[in-house]
Coordinates of C-alpha atoms in Angstrom, one line a residue:
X964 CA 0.0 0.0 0.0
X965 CA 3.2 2.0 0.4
X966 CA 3.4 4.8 -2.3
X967 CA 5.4 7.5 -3.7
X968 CA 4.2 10.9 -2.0
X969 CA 2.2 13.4 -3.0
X970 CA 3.2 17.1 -4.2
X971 CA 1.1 18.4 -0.9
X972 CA 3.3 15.8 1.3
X973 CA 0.6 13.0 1.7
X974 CA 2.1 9.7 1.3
X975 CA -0.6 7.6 1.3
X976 CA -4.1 6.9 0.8
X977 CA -4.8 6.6 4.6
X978 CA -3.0 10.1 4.7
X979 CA -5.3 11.7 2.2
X980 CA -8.4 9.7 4.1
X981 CA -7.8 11.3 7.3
X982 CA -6.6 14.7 5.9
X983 CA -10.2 14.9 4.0
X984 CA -11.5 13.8 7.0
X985 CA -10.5 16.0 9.2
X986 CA -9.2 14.0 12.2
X987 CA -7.9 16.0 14.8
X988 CA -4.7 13.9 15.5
X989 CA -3.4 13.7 11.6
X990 CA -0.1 15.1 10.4
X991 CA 1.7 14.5 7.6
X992 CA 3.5 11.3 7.7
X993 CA 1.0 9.8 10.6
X994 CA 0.4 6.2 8.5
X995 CA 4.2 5.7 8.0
X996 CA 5.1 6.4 11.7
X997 CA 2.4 4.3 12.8
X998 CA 3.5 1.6 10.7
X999 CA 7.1 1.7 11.9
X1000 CA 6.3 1.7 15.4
X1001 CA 4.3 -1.3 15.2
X1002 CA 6.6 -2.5 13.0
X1003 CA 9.3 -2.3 15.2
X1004 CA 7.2 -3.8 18.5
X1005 CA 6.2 -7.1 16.3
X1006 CA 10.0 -6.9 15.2
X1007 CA 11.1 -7.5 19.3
X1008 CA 12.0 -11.0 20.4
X1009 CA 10.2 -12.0 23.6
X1010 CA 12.6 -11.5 26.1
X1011 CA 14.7 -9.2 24.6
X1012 CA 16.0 -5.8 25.2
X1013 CA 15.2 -3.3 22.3
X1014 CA 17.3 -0.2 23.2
X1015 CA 17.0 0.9 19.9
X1016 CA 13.1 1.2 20.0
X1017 CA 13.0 3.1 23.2
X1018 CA 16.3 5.4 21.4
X1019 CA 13.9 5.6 17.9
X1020 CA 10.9 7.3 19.5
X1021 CA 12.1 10.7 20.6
X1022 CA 10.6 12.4 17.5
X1023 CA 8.8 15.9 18.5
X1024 CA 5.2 14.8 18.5
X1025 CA 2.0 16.4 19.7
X1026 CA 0.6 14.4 23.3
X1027 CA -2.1 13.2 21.4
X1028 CA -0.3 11.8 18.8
X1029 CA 2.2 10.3 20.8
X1030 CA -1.0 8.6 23.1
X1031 CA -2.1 7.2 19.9
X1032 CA 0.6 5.9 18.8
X1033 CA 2.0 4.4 21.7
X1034 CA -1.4 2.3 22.3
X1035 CA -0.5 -0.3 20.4
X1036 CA 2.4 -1.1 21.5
X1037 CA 1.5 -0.9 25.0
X1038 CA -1.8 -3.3 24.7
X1039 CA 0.6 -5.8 23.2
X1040 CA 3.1 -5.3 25.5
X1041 CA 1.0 -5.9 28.6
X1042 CA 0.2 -9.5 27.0
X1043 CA 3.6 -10.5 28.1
X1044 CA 5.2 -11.3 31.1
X1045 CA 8.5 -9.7 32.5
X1046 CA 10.1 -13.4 31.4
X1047 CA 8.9 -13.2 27.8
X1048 CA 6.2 -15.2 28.1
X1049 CA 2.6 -14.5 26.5
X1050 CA 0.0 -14.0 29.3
X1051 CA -2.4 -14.8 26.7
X1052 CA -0.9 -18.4 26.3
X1053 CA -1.0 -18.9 30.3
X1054 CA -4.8 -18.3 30.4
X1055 CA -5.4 -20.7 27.6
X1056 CA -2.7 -23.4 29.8
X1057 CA -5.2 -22.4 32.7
X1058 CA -9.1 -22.9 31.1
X1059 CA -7.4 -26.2 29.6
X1060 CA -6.5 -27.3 32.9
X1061 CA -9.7 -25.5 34.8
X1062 CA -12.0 -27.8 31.4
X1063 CA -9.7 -31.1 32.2
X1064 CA -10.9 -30.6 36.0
X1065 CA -14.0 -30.6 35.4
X1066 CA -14.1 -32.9 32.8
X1067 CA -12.5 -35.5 35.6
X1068 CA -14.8 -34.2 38.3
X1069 CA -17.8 -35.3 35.9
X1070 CA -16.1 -38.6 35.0
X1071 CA -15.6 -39.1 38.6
X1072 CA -19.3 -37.9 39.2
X1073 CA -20.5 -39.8 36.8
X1074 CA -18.6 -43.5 37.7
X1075 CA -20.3 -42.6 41.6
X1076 CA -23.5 -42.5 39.9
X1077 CA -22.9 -45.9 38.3
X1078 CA -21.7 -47.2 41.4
X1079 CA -25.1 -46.0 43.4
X1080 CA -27.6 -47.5 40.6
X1081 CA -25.6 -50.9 40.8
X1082 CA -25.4 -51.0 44.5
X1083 CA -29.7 -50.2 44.3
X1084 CA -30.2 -52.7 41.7
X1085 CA -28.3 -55.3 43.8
X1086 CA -30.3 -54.4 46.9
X1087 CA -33.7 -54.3 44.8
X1088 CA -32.8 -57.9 43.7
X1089 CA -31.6 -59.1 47.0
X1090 CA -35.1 -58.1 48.6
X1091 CA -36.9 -59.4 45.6
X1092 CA -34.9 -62.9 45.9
X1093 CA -35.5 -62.7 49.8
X1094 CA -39.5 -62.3 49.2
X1095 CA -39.5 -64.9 46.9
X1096 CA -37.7 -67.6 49.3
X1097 CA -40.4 -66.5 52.3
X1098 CA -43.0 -67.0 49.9
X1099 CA -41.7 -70.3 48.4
X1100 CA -40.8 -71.3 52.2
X1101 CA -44.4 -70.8 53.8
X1102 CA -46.1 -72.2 50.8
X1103 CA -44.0 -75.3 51.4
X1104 CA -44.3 -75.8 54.8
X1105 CA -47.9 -75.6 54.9
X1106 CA -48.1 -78.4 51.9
X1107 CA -45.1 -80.4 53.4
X1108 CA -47.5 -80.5 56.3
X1109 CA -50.2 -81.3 54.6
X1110 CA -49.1 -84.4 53.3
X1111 CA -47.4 -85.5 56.0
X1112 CA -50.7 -85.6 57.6
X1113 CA -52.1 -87.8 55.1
X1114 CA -49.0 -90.4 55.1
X1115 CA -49.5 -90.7 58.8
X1116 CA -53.4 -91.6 58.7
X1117 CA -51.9 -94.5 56.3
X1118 CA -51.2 -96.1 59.5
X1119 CA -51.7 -94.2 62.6
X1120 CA -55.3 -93.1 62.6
X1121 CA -55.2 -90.5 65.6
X1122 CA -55.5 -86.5 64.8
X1123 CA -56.0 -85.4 68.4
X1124 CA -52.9 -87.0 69.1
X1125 CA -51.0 -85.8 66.1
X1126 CA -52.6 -82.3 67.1
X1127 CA -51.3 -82.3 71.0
X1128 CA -47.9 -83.8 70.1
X1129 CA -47.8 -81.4 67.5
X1130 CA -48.4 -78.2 69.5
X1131 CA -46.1 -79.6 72.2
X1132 CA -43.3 -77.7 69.8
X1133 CA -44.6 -74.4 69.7
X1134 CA -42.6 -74.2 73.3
X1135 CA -39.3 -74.3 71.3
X1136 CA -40.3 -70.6 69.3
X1137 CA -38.9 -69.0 71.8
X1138 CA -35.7 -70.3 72.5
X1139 CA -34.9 -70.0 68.5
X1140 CA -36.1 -66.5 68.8
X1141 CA -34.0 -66.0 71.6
X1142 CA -30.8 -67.6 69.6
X1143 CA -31.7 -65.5 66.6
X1144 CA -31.1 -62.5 69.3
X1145 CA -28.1 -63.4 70.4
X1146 CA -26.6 -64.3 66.8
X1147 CA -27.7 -60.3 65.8
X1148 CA -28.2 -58.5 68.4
X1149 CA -25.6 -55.5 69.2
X1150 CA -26.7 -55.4 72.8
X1151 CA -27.2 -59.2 74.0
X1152 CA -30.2 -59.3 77.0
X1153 CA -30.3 -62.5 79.6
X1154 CA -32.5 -64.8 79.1
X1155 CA -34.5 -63.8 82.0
X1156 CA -34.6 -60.0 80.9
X1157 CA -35.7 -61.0 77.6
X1158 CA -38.4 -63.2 78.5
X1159 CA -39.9 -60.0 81.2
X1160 CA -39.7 -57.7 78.1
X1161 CA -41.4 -60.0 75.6
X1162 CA -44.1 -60.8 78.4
X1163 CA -45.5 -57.2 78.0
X1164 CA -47.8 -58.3 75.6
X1165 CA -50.1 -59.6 78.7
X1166 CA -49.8 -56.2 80.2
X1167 CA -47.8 -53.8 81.8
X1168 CA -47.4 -56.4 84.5
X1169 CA -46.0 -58.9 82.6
X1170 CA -46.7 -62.7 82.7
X1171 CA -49.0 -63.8 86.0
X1172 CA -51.1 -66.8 86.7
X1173 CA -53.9 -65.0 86.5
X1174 CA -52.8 -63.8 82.8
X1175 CA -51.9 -66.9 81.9
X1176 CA -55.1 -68.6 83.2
X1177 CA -57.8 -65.9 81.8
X1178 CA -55.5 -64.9 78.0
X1179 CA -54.0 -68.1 77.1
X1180 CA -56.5 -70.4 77.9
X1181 CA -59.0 -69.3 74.8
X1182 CA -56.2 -69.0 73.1
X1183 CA -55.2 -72.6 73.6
X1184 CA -58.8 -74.3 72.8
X1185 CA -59.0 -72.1 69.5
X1186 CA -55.6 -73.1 68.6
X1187 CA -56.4 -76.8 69.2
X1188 CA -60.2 -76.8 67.9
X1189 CA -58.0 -74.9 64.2
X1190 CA -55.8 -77.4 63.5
X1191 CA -57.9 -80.6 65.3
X1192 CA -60.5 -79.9 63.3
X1193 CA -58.2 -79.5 60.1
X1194 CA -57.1 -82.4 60.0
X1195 CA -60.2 -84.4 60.9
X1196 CA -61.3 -82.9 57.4
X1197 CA -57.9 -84.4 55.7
X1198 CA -59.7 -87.5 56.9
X1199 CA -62.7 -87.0 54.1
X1200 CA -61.6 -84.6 51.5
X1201 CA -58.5 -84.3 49.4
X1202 CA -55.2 -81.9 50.6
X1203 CA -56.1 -79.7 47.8
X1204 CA -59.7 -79.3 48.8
X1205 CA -58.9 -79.1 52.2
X1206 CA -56.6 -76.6 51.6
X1207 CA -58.5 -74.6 49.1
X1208 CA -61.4 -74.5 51.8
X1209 CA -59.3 -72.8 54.4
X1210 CA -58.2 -70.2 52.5
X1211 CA -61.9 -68.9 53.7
X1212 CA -60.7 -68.2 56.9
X1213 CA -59.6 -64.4 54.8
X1214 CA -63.2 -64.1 54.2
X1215 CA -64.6 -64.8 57.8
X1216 CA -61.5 -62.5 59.2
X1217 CA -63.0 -59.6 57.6
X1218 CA -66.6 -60.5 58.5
X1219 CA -65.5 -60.4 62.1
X1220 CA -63.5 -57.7 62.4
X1221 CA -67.0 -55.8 60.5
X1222 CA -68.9 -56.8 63.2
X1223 CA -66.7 -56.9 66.2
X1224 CA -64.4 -54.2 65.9
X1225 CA -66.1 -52.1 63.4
X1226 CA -63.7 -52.4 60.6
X1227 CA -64.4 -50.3 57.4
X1228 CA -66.9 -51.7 55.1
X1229 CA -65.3 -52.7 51.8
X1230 CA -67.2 -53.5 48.6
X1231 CA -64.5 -55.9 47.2
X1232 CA -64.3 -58.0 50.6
X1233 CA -67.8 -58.4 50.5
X1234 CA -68.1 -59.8 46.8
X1235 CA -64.5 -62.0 48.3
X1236 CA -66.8 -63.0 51.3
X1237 CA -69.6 -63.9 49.1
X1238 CA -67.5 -65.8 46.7
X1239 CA -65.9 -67.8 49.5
X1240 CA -69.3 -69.0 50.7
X1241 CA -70.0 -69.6 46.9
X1242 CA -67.0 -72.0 46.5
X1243 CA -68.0 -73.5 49.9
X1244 CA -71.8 -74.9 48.6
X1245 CA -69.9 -75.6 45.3
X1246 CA -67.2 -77.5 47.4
X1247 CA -70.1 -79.6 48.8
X1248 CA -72.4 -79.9 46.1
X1249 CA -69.8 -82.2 44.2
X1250 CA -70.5 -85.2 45.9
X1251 CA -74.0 -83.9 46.1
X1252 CA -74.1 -83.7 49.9
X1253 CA -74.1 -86.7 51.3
X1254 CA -71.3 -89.3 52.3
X1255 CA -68.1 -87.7 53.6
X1256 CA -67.4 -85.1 51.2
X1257 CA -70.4 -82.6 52.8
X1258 CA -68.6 -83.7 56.3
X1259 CA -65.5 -83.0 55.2
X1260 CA -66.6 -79.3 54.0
X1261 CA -68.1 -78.8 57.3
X1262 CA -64.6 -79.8 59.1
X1263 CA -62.7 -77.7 56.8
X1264 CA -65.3 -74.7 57.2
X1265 CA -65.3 -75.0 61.0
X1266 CA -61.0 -75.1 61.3
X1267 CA -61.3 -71.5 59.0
X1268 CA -64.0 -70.4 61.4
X1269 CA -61.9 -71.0 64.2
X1270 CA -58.7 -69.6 63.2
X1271 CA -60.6 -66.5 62.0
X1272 CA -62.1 -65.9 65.3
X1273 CA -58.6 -66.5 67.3
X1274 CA -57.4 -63.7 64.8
X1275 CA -59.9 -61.4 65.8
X1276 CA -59.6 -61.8 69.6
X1277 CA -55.8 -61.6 69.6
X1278 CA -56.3 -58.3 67.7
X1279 CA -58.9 -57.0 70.1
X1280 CA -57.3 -58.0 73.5
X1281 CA -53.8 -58.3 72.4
X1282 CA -53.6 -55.6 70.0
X1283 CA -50.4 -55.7 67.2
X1284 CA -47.3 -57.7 68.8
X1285 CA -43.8 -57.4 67.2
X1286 CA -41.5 -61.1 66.8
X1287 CA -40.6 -61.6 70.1
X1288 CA -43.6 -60.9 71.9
X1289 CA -45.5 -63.7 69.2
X1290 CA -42.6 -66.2 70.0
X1291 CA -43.3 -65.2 74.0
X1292 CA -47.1 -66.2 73.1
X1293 CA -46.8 -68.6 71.0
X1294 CA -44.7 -70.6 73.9
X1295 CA -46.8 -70.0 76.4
X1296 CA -49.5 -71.8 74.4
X1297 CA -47.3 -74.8 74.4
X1298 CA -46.7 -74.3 77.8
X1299 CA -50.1 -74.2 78.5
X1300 CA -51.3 -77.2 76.0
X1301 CA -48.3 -79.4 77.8
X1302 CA -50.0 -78.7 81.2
X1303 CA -53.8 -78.7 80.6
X1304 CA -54.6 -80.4 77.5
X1305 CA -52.4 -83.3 78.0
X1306 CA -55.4 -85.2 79.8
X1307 CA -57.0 -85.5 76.9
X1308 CA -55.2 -87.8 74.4
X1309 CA -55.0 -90.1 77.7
X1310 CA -58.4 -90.2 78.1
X1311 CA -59.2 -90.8 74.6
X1312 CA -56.2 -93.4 74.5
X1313 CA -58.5 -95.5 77.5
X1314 CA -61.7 -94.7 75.9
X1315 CA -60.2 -96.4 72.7
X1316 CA -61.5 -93.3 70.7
X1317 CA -57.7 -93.0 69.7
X1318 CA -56.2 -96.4 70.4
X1319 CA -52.6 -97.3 69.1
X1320 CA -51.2 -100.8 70.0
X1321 CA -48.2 -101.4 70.0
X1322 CA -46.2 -98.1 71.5
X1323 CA -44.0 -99.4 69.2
X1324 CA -46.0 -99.0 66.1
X1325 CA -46.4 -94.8 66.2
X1326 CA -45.0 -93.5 63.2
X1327 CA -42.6 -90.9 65.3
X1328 CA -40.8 -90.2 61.9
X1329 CA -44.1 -89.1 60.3
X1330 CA -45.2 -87.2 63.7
X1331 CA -41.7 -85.4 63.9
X1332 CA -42.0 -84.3 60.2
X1333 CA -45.7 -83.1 61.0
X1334 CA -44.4 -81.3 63.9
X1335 CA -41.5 -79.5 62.3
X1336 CA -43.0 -78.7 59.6
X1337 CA -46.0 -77.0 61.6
X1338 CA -43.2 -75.2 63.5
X1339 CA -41.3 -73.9 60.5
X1340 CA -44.5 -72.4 59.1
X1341 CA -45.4 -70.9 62.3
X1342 CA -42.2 -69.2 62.7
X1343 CA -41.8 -68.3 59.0
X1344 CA -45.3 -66.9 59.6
X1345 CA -44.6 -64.5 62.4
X1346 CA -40.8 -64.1 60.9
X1347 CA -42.5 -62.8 57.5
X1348 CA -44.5 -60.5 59.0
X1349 CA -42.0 -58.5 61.2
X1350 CA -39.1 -58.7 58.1
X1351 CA -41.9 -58.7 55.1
X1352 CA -44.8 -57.9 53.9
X1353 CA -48.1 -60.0 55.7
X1354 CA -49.1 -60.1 52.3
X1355 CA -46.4 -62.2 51.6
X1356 CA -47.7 -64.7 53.9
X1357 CA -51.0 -64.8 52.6
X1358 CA -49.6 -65.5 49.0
X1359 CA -47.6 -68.3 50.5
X1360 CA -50.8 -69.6 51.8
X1361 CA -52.9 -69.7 48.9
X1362 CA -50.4 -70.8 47.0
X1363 CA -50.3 -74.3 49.0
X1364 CA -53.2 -75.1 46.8
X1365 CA -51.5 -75.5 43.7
X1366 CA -48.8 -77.2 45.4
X1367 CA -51.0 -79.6 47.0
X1368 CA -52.7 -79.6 43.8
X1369 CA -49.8 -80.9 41.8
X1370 CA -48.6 -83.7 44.3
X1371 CA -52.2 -85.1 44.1
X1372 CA -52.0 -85.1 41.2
X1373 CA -48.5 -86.5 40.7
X1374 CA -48.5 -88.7 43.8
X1375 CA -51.8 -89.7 44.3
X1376 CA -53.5 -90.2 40.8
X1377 CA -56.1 -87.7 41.8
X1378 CA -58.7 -87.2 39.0
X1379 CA -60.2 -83.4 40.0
X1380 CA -64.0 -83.0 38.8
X1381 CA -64.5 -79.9 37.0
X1382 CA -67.1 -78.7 40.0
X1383 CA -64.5 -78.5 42.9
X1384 CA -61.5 -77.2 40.6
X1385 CA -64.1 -74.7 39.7
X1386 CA -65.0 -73.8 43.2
X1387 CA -61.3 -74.1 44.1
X1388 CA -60.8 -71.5 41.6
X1389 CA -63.3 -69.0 43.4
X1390 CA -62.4 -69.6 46.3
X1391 CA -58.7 -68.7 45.8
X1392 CA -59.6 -65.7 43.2
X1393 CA -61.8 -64.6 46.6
X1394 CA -58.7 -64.9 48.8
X1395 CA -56.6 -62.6 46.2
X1396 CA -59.4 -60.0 46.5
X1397 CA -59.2 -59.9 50.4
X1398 CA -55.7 -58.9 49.9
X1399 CA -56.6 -56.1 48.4
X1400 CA -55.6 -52.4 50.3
X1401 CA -58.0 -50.5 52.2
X1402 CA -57.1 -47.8 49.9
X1403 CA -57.0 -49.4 46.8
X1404 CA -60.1 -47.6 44.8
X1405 CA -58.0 -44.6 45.5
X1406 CA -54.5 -45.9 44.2
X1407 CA -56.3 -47.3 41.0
X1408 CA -57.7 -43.7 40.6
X1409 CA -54.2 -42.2 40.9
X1410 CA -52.6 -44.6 38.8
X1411 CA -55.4 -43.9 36.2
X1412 CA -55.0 -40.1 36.8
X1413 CA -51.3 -40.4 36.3
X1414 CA -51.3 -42.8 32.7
X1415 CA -54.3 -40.0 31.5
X1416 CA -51.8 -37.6 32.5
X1417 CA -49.0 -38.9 31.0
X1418 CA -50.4 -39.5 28.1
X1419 CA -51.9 -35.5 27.5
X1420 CA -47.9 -34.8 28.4
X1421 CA -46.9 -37.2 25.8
X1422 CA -49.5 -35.9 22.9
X1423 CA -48.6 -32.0 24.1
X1424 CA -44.6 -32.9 23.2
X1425 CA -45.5 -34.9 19.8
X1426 CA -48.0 -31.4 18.9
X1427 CA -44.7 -29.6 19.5
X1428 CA -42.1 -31.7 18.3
X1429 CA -44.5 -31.7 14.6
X1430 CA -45.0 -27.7 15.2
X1431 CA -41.1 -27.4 15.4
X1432 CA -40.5 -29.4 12.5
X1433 CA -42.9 -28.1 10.3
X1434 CA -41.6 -24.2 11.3
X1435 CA -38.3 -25.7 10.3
X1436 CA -39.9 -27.0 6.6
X1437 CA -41.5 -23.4 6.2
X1438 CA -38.1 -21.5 6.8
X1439 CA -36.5 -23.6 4.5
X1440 CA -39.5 -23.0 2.1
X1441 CA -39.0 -19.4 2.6
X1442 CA -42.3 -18.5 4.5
X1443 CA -43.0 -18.9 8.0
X1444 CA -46.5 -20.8 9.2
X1445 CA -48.2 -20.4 12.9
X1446 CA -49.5 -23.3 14.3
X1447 CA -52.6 -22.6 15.7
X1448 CA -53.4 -23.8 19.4

């Protein structure tokens, strides 16, 4: 851009631009000076000392003009360090170490993350696998039992007996509970101290005769009239039916606790209730009642009965007991069934009601195996509540039908008529629907709120998503389009 100068001393074009112009600061020569003294900054190694620049610049110049023109230099000059080195490049070195931070700190943020969701998904599948094993574990108890029962009537033909000797084991809850404490526990109680603090479930007194005479003692018969009567109905009916006819006890739970302690009326329970009863009359209509099959329905009705009203009446005078306090109870109805029921297998023994001769020729194996496995499902039963879900135990429960269902079936040769596998099939689809929430019309109106509202959310983002695109389509087109709302 450099020319040869002018006749009126203006050397260049931006010389004759700024004379025209007028600017205040202009003199003749201004774009070559300005040119030199930049020239000569870019021209200084970093580092260096440039003697000659400082020596070069001692022209006569106006303030202004010397302001100007030293600008420059000086905004590049402060971009370096007293070492030579560009500030500039340091602040880049420092963002690309302040980005690698936080590029780690994400990484590192983000592998946590991934650590947390793993550990939760191991936990979720942990409880899910524990759930399963309570399920799986009082659903086989209770049919383990069940056919035990039947194996021992093969050849010893005595339920009260198998009933007392039976119940004898409950005293041994306890003392498992109180092992379980000791394996656990932080702070380890005595025995003694243990067995006070459990006994609180009588009252703030704890344990007395009196207590023990007036709370156990229904207790005791209930307990004993439940399963006695149970397996007097294993005597005429299949396990399955037998099973399937207990499930009731749900039914008559609910009916009691309306009546007695003023529960809240549900519609579902009731249609449960009434389909109970329905399977019931179904139950005995397939032998068309006579013979031992409308016996055997009454058996099974009255052990549901029973256990439904010992239910109730723990709930009402004993109110909600944790696991230690049901192990404290649950012993002292062994206690009390050692002591004051153990009359009556001797007097039916001498009667000949429930004769066995030989001593010899008692199936103990069978009677053991009955025992323990009436034990286990007692235990798992008040285990599952305090660690679980009760619900879980009442799916383990109903799901002994199947399971006695299939070893019938397999074991026995059992041929099922298509009336009691339909009334089977109420009855259990009766026992599901007393498991039902108090609150469940109002979750299923949430959960429908939610979907309905989810799905509006869903339609709103497609609507905008197609809005969006079709704007996009119309730019490109060269006109713009307004959805309307």
């Amino acid at each position: 851009m450099d020319g040869k100068a002018a006749p009126n001393g203006v050397a260049t074009i931006e010389d004759r631009i700024l004379r025209i112009t007028g600017y205040y600061g202009y003199y003749p020569g201004y774009s070559s000076q300005k040119s030199a003294s930049r020239s000569s900054v870019i021209q200084c190694k970093p580092g260096g000392n440039c003697p000659s620049r400082h020596r070069g610049m001692t022209r006569q110049l106006s303030p202004l003009s010397v302001a100007e023109d030293s600008a420059a230099p000086i905004l590049e000059l402060q971009n370096r360090s007293p070492s030579g080195i560009c500030r500039h490049s340091r602040v880049e070195r420092q963002s690309r170490s302040e980005e690698g931070t936080q590029t780690h700190t994400e990484s590192s943020s983000q592998e946590a993350e991934g650590q947390t969701r793993c550990q939760s998904c191991t936990s979720t599948f942990l409880k899910l696998i524990w759930r399963f094993l309570i399920i799986l574990s009082v659903s086989s108890s209770w049919v383990g039992t069940t056919q035990f029962v039947k194996n021992t009537y093969e050849t010893f033909d005595c339920p009260f007996f198998v009933t007392w000797f039976s119940t004898n084991w409950n005293i041994m809850v306890f003392p498992i509970y109180y092992s379980g404490h000791l394996a656990t526990a932080q702070e380890k109680q005595s025995p003694i101290r243990k067995f006070r603090e459990c006994s609180r479930i009588f009252g703030e007194d704890g344990l007395t005769l009196k207590l023990f005479l007036k709370r156990t003692a229904p207790f005791s018969i209930l307990w004993t009239l439940t399963n006695y009567l149970y397996l007097l109905a294993l005597k005429k009916l299949t396990a399955t039916d037998v099973s399937a006819l207990f499930c009731c006890n749900k039914a008559f739970v609910f009916l009691l606790s309306w009546i007695v302690l003023k529960d809240r009326f549900m519609g579902a329970r009731i249609v449960a209730a009434i389909m109970a009863i329905t399977g019931i009359v179904m139950m005995a209509y397939a032998d068309g009642f006579q013979g031992d099959s409308i016996i055997g329905v009454a058996y099974a009705v009255g052990s549901a009965s029973t256990s439904a009203l010992y239910k109730v009446l723990f709930k009402m005078f004993l109110g909600s007991a944790n696991f230690g306090e049901a192990a404290h109870f649950v012993s002292t109805l062994g206690f009390f069934n050692l002591i004051f029921i153990s009359v009556t297998p001797i007097i039916l023994y001498f009667t000949k009601v429930e004769y066995w001769s030989p001593f010899s020729a008692v199936p103990w194996g069978y009677l053991c195996g009955v025992a323990g496995l009436w034990l286990a499902f007692n235990i798992l039963v008040n285990v599952g509540v305090v660690l679980t879900y009760p619900i879980l135990i009442s799916i383990g429960t109903v799901l002994s039908v199947p399971g006695n269902a299939a070893v019938d079936l397999l074991k026995h040769k059992m041929i099922f008529s298509v009336v009691r596998l339909g009334a089977t099939i109420i009855i259990c689809i009766g026992f599901l629907l007393m498991l039902l929430p108090e609150e469940w019309d109002e979750i299923t109106l949430r959960f429908i709120n939610s979907l309905k509202e989810k799905k509006s959310e869903d339609h709103a983002d497609d609507i905008t998503d197609s809005s969006v695109h079709t704007r996009s389509r119309s730019r490109a087109n060269g006109t713009v389009s307004i959805p309307l709302a």
